[in-house]
PDB file of C-alpha atoms in Angstrom:
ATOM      1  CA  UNK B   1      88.325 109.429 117.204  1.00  0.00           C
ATOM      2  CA  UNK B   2      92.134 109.508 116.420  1.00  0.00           C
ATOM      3  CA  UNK B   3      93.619 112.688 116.053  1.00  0.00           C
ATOM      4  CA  UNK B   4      95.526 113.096 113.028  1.00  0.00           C
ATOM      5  CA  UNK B   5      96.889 116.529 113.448  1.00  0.00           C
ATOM      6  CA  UNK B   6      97.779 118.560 110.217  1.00  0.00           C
ATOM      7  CA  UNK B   7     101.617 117.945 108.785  1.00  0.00           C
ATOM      8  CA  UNK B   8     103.213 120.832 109.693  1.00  0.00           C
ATOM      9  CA  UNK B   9     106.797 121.896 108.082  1.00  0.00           C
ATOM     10  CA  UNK B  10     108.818 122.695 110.616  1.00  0.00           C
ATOM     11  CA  UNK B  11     111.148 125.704 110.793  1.00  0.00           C
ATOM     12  CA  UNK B  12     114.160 126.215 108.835  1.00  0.00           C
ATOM     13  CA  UNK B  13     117.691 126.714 109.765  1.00  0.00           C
ATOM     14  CA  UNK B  14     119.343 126.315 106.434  1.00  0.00           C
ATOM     15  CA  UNK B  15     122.990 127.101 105.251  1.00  0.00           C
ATOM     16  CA  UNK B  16     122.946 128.822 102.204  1.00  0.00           C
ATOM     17  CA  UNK B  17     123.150 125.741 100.133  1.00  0.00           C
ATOM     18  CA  UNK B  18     119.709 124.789 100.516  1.00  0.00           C
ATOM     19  CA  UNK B  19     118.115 127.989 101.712  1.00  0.00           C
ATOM     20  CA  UNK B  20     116.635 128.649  98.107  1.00  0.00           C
ATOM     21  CA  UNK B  21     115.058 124.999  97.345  1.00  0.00           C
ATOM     22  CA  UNK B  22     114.153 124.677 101.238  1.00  0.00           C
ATOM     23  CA  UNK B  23     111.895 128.398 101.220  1.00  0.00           C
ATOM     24  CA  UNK B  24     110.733 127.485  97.285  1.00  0.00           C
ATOM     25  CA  UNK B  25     109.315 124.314  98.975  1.00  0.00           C
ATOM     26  CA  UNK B  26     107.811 125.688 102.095  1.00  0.00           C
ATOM     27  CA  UNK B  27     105.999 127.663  99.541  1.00  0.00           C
ATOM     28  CA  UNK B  28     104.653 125.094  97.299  1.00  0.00           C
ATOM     29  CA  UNK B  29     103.663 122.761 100.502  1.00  0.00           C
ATOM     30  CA  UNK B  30     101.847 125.691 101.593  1.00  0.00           C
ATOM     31  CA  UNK B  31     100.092 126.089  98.059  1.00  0.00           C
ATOM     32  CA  UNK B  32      98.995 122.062  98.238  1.00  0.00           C
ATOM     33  CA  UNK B  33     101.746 121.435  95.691  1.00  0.00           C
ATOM     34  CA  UNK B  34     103.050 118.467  96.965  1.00  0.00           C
ATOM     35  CA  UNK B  35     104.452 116.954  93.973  1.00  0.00           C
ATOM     36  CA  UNK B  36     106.622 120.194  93.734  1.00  0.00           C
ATOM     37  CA  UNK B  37     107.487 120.482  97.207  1.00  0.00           C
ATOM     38  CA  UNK B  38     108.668 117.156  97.259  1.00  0.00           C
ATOM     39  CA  UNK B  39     111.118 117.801  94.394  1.00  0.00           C
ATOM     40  CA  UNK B  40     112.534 120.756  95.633  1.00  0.00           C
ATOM     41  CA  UNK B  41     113.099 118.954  99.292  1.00  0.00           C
ATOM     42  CA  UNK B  42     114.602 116.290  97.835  1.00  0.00           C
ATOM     43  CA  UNK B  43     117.086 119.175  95.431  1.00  0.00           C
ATOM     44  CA  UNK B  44     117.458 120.592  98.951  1.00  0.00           C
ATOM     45  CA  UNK B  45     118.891 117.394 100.847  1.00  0.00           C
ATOM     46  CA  UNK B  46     121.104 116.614  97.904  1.00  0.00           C
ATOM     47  CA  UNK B  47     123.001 119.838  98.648  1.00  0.00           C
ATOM     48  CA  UNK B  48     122.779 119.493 103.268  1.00  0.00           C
ATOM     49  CA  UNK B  49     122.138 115.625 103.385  1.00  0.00           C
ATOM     50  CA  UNK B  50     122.454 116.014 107.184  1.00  0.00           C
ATOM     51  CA  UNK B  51     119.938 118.322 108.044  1.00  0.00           C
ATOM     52  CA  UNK B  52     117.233 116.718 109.667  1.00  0.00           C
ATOM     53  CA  UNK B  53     114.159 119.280 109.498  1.00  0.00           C
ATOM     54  CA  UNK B  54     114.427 118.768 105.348  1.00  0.00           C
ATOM     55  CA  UNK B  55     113.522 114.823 106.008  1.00  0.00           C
ATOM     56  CA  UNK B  56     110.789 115.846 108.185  1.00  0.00           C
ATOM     57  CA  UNK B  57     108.865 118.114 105.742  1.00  0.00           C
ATOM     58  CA  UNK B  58     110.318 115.904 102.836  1.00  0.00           C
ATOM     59  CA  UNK B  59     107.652 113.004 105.007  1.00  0.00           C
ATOM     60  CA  UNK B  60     105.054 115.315 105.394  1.00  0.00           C
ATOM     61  CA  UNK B  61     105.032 115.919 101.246  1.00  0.00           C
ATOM     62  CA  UNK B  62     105.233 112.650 100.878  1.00  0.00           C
ATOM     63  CA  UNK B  63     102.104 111.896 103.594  1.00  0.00           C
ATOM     64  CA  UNK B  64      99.787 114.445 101.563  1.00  0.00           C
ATOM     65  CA  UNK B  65     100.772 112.400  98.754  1.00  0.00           C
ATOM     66  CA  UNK B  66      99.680 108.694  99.980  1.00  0.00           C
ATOM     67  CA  UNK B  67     103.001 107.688  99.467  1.00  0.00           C
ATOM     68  CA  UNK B  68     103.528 105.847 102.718  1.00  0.00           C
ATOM     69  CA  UNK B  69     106.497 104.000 102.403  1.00  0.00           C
ATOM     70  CA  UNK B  70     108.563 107.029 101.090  1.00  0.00           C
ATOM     71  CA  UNK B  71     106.886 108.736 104.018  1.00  0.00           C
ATOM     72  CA  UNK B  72     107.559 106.496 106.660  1.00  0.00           C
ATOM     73  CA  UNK B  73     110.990 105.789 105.371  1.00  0.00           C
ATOM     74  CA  UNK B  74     111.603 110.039 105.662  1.00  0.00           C
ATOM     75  CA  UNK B  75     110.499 110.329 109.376  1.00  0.00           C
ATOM     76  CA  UNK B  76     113.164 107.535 109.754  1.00  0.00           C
ATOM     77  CA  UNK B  77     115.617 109.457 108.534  1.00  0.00           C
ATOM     78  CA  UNK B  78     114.472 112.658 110.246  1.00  0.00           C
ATOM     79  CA  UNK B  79     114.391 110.430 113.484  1.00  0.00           C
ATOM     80  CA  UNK B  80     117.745 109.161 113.137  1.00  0.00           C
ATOM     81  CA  UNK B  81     119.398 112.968 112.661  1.00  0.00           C
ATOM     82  CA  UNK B  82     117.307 115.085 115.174  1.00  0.00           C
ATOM     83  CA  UNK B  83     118.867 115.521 118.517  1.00  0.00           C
ATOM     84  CA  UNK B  84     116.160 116.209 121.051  1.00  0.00           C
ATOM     85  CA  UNK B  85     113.385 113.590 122.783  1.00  0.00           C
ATOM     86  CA  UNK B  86     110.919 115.917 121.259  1.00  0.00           C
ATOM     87  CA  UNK B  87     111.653 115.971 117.681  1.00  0.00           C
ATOM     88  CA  UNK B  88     112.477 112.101 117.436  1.00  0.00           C
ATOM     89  CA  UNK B  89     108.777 112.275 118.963  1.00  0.00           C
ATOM     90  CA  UNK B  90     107.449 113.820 116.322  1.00  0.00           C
ATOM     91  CA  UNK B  91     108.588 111.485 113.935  1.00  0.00           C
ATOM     92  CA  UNK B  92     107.350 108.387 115.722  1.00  0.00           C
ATOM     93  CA  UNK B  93     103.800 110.685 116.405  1.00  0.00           C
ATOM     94  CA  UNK B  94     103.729 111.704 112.333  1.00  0.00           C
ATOM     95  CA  UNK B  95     103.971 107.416 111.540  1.00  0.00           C
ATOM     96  CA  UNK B  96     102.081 106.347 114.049  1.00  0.00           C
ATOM     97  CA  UNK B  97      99.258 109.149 112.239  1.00  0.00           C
ATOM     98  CA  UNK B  98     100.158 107.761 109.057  1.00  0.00           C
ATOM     99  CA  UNK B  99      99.358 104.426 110.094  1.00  0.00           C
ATOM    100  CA  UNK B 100      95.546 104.885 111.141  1.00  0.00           C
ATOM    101  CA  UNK B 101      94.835 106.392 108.132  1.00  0.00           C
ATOM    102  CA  UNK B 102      95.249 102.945 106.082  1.00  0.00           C
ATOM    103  CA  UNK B 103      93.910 101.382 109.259  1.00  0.00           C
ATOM    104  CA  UNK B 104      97.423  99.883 110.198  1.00  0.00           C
ATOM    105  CA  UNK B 105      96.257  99.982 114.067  1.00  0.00           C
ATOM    106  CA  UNK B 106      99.120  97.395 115.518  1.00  0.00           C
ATOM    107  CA  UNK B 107     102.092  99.134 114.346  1.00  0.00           C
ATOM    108  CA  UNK B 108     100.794 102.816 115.185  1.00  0.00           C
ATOM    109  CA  UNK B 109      99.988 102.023 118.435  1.00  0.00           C
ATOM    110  CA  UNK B 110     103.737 100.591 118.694  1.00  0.00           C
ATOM    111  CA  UNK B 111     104.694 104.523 117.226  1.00  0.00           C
ATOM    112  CA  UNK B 112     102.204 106.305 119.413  1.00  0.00           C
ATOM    113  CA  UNK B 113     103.705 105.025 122.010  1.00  0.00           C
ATOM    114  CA  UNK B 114     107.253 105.173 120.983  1.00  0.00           C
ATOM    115  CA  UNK B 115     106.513 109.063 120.949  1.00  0.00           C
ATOM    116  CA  UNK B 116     104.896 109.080 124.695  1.00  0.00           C
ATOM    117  CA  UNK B 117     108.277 107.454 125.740  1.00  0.00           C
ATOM    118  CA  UNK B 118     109.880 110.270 124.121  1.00  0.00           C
ATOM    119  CA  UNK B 119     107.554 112.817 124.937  1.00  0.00           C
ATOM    120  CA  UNK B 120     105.233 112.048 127.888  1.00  0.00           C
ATOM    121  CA  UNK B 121     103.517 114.833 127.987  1.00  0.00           C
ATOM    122  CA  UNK B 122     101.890 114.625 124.598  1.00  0.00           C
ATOM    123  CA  UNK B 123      98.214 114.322 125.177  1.00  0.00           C
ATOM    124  CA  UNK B 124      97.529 114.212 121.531  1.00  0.00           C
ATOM    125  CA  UNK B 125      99.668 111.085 121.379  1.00  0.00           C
ATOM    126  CA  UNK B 126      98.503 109.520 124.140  1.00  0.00           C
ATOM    127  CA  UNK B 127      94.806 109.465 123.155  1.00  0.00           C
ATOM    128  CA  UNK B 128      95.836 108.484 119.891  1.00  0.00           C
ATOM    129  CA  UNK B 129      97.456 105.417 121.172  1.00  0.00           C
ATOM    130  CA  UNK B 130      94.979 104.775 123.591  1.00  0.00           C
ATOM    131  CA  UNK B 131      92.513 104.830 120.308  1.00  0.00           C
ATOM    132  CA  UNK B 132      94.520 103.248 118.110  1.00  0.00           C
ATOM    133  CA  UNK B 133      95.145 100.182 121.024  1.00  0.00           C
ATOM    134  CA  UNK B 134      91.327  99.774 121.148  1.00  0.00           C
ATOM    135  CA  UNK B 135      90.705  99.700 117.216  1.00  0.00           C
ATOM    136  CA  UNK B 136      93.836  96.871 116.880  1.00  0.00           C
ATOM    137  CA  UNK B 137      91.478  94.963 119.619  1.00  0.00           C
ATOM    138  CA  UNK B 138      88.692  95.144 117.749  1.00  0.00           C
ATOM    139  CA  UNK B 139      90.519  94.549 114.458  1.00  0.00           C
ATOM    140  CA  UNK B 140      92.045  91.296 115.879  1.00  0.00           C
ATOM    141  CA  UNK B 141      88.568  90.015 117.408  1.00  0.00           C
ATOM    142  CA  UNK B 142      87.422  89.839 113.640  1.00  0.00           C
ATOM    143  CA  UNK B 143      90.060  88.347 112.608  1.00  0.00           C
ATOM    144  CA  UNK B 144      89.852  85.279 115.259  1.00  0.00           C
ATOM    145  CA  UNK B 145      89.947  82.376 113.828  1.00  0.00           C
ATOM    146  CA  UNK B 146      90.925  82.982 110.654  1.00  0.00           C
ATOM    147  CA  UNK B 147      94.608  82.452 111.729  1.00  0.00           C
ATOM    148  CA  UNK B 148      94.443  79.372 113.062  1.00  0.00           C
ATOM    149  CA  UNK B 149      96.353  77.732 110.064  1.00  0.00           C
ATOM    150  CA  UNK B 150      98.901  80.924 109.678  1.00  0.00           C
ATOM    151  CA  UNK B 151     101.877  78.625 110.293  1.00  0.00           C
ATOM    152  CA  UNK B 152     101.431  76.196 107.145  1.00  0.00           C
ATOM    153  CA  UNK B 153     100.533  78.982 104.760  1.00  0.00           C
ATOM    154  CA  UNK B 154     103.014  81.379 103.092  1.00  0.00           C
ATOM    155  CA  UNK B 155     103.965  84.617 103.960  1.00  0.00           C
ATOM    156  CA  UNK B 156     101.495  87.810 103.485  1.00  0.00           C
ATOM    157  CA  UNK B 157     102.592  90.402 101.027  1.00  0.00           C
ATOM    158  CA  UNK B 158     104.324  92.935 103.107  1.00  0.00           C
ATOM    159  CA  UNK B 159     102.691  96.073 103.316  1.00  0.00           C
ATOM    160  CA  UNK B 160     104.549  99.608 102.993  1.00  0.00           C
ATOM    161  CA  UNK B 161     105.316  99.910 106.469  1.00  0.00           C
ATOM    162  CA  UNK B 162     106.916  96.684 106.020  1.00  0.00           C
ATOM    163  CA  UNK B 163     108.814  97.406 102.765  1.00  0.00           C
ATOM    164  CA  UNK B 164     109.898 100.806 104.715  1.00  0.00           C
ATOM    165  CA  UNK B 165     110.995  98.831 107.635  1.00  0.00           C
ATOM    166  CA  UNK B 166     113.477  96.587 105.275  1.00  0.00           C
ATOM    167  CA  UNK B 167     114.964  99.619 103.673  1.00  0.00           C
ATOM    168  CA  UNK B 168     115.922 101.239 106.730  1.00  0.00           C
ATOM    169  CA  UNK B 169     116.925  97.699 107.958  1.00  0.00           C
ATOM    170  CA  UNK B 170     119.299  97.245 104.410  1.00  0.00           C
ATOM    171  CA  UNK B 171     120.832 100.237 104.849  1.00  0.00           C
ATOM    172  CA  UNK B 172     121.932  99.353 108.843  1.00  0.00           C
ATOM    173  CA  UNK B 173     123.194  96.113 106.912  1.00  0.00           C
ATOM    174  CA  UNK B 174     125.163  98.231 104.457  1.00  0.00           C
ATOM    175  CA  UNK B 175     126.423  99.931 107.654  1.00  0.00           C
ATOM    176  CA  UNK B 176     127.629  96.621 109.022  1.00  0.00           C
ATOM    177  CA  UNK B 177     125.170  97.323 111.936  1.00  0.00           C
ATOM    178  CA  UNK B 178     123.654  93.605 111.982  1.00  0.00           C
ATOM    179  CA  UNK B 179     122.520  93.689 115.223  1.00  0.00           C
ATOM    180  CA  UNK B 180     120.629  97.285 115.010  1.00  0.00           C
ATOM    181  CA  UNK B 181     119.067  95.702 111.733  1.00  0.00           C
ATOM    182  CA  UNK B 182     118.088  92.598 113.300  1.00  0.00           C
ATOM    183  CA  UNK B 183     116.625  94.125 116.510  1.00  0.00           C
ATOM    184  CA  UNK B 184     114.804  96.555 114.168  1.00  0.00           C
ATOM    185  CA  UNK B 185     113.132  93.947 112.094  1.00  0.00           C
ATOM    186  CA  UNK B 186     112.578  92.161 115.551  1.00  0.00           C
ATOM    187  CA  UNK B 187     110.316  95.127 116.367  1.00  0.00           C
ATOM    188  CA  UNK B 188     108.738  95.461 113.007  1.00  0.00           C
ATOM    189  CA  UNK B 189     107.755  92.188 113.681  1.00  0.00           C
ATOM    190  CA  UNK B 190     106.012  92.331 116.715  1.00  0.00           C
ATOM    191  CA  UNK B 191     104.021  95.453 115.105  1.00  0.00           C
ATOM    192  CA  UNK B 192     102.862  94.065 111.562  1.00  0.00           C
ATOM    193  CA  UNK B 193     102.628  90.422 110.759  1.00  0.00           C
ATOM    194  CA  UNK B 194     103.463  90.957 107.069  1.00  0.00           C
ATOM    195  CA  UNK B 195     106.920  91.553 108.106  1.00  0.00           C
ATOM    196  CA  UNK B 196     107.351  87.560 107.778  1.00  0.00           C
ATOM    197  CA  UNK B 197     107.576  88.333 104.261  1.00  0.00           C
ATOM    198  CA  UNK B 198     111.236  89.153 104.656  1.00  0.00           C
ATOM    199  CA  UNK B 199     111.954  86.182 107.178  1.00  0.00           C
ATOM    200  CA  UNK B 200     114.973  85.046 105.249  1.00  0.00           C
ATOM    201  CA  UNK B 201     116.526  88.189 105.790  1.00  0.00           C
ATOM    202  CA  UNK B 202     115.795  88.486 109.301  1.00  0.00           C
ATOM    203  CA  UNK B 203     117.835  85.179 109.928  1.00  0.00           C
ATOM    204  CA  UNK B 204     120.085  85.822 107.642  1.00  0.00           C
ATOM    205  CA  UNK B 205     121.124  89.077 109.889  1.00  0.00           C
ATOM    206  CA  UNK B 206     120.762  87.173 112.736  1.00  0.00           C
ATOM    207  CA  UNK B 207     123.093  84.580 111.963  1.00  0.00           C
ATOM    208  CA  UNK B 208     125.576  87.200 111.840  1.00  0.00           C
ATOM    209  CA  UNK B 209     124.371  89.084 114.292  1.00  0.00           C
ATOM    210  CA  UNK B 210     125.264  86.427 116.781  1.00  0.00           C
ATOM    211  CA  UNK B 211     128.570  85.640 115.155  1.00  0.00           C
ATOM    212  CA  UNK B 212     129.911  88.974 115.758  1.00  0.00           C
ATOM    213  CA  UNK B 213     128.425  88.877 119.619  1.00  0.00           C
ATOM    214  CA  UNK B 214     130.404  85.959 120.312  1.00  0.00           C
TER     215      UNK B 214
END
């Protein structure tokens, strides 16, 4: 079975600008008020946007919630800010988690194993991928033959891991970072077919992409 290890908030190391809403929502995640906790992160990131640990437990309120977009789209952040192999790790481990719980099993494999690059000697996440590689085979062995016509029909609604995966991709855009967005979406891709939703965009970033490589 997978492993889907508790969210855990990590530690704080707060300025005094967010010290108040970042304890007052350790203490309501700790209660099971979510909804709460996730407000007073959020109050808490308005006033130290940078610090990374706040996206983190901001994710795992959002996680307890079912919201997995937000969720996944918070461990992106956190990912993006923390420093250490590890902690990026944890972010790609907390997804990938995310993931088998709405039985996504392509795309958290892809983020179990993103966090055993980063962190080989997780044995949590290497089972987990190693489980989560054997339910995608068995999820695409049902699903033989009922692709066969996939190129002639339209696009599948994107799922939230899609939808997440734009966001972050947008706001690389915004950044004038074309070619991170593009390879981004690339890999989004190759983890969760309902990313062709958005293939307009994806060449659209790629046309400039390649304009500003040559």
């Amino acid at each position: 079975m997978i492993r889907t290890l508790s969210y855990i908030a990590l530690l704080f190391l707060l300025t005094a600008s967010a010290i108040t809403d970042g304890r007052e929502a350790n203490k309501a995640y700790e209660k099971g008020d979510y909804q709460q906790a996730e407000q007073l992160y959020l109050s808490a990131i308005e006033q130290e946007p940078d610090n990374a640990k706040l996206y983190f437990n901001l994710g795992n309120t959002q996680a307890k919630q079912g919201k997995v977009e937000e969720a996944i789209q918070s461990y992106m952040e956190f990912r993006g800010l923390a420093e250490s192999p590890e902690d990026k790790a944890k972010a790609e481990y907390n997804i990938g988690t995310l993931l088998t719980e709405t039985q996504k099993w392509k795309p958290a494999a892809t983020h179990f194993k993103n966090a055993l690059k980063l962190n080989p000697g997780d044995v949590d996440a290497k089972h987990n991928y190693e489980q989560a590689l054997a339910k995608q085979q068995e999820q695409e062995e049902q699903q033989e033959g009922q692709d066969q016509n996939q190129q002639n029909q339209p696009p599948p609604e994107p799922s939230e891991y899609a939808l997440a995966m734009k966001e972050q991709a947008e706001k690389l855009v915004a950044q004038r970072k074309y070619a991170e967005a593009y390879n981004l979406m690339q890999r989004a891709l190759d983890a969760d077919d309902s990313v062709r939703a958005f293939n307009d965009f994806i060449e659209r970033i790629k046309n400039v992409s390649d304009i500003d490589t040559n």
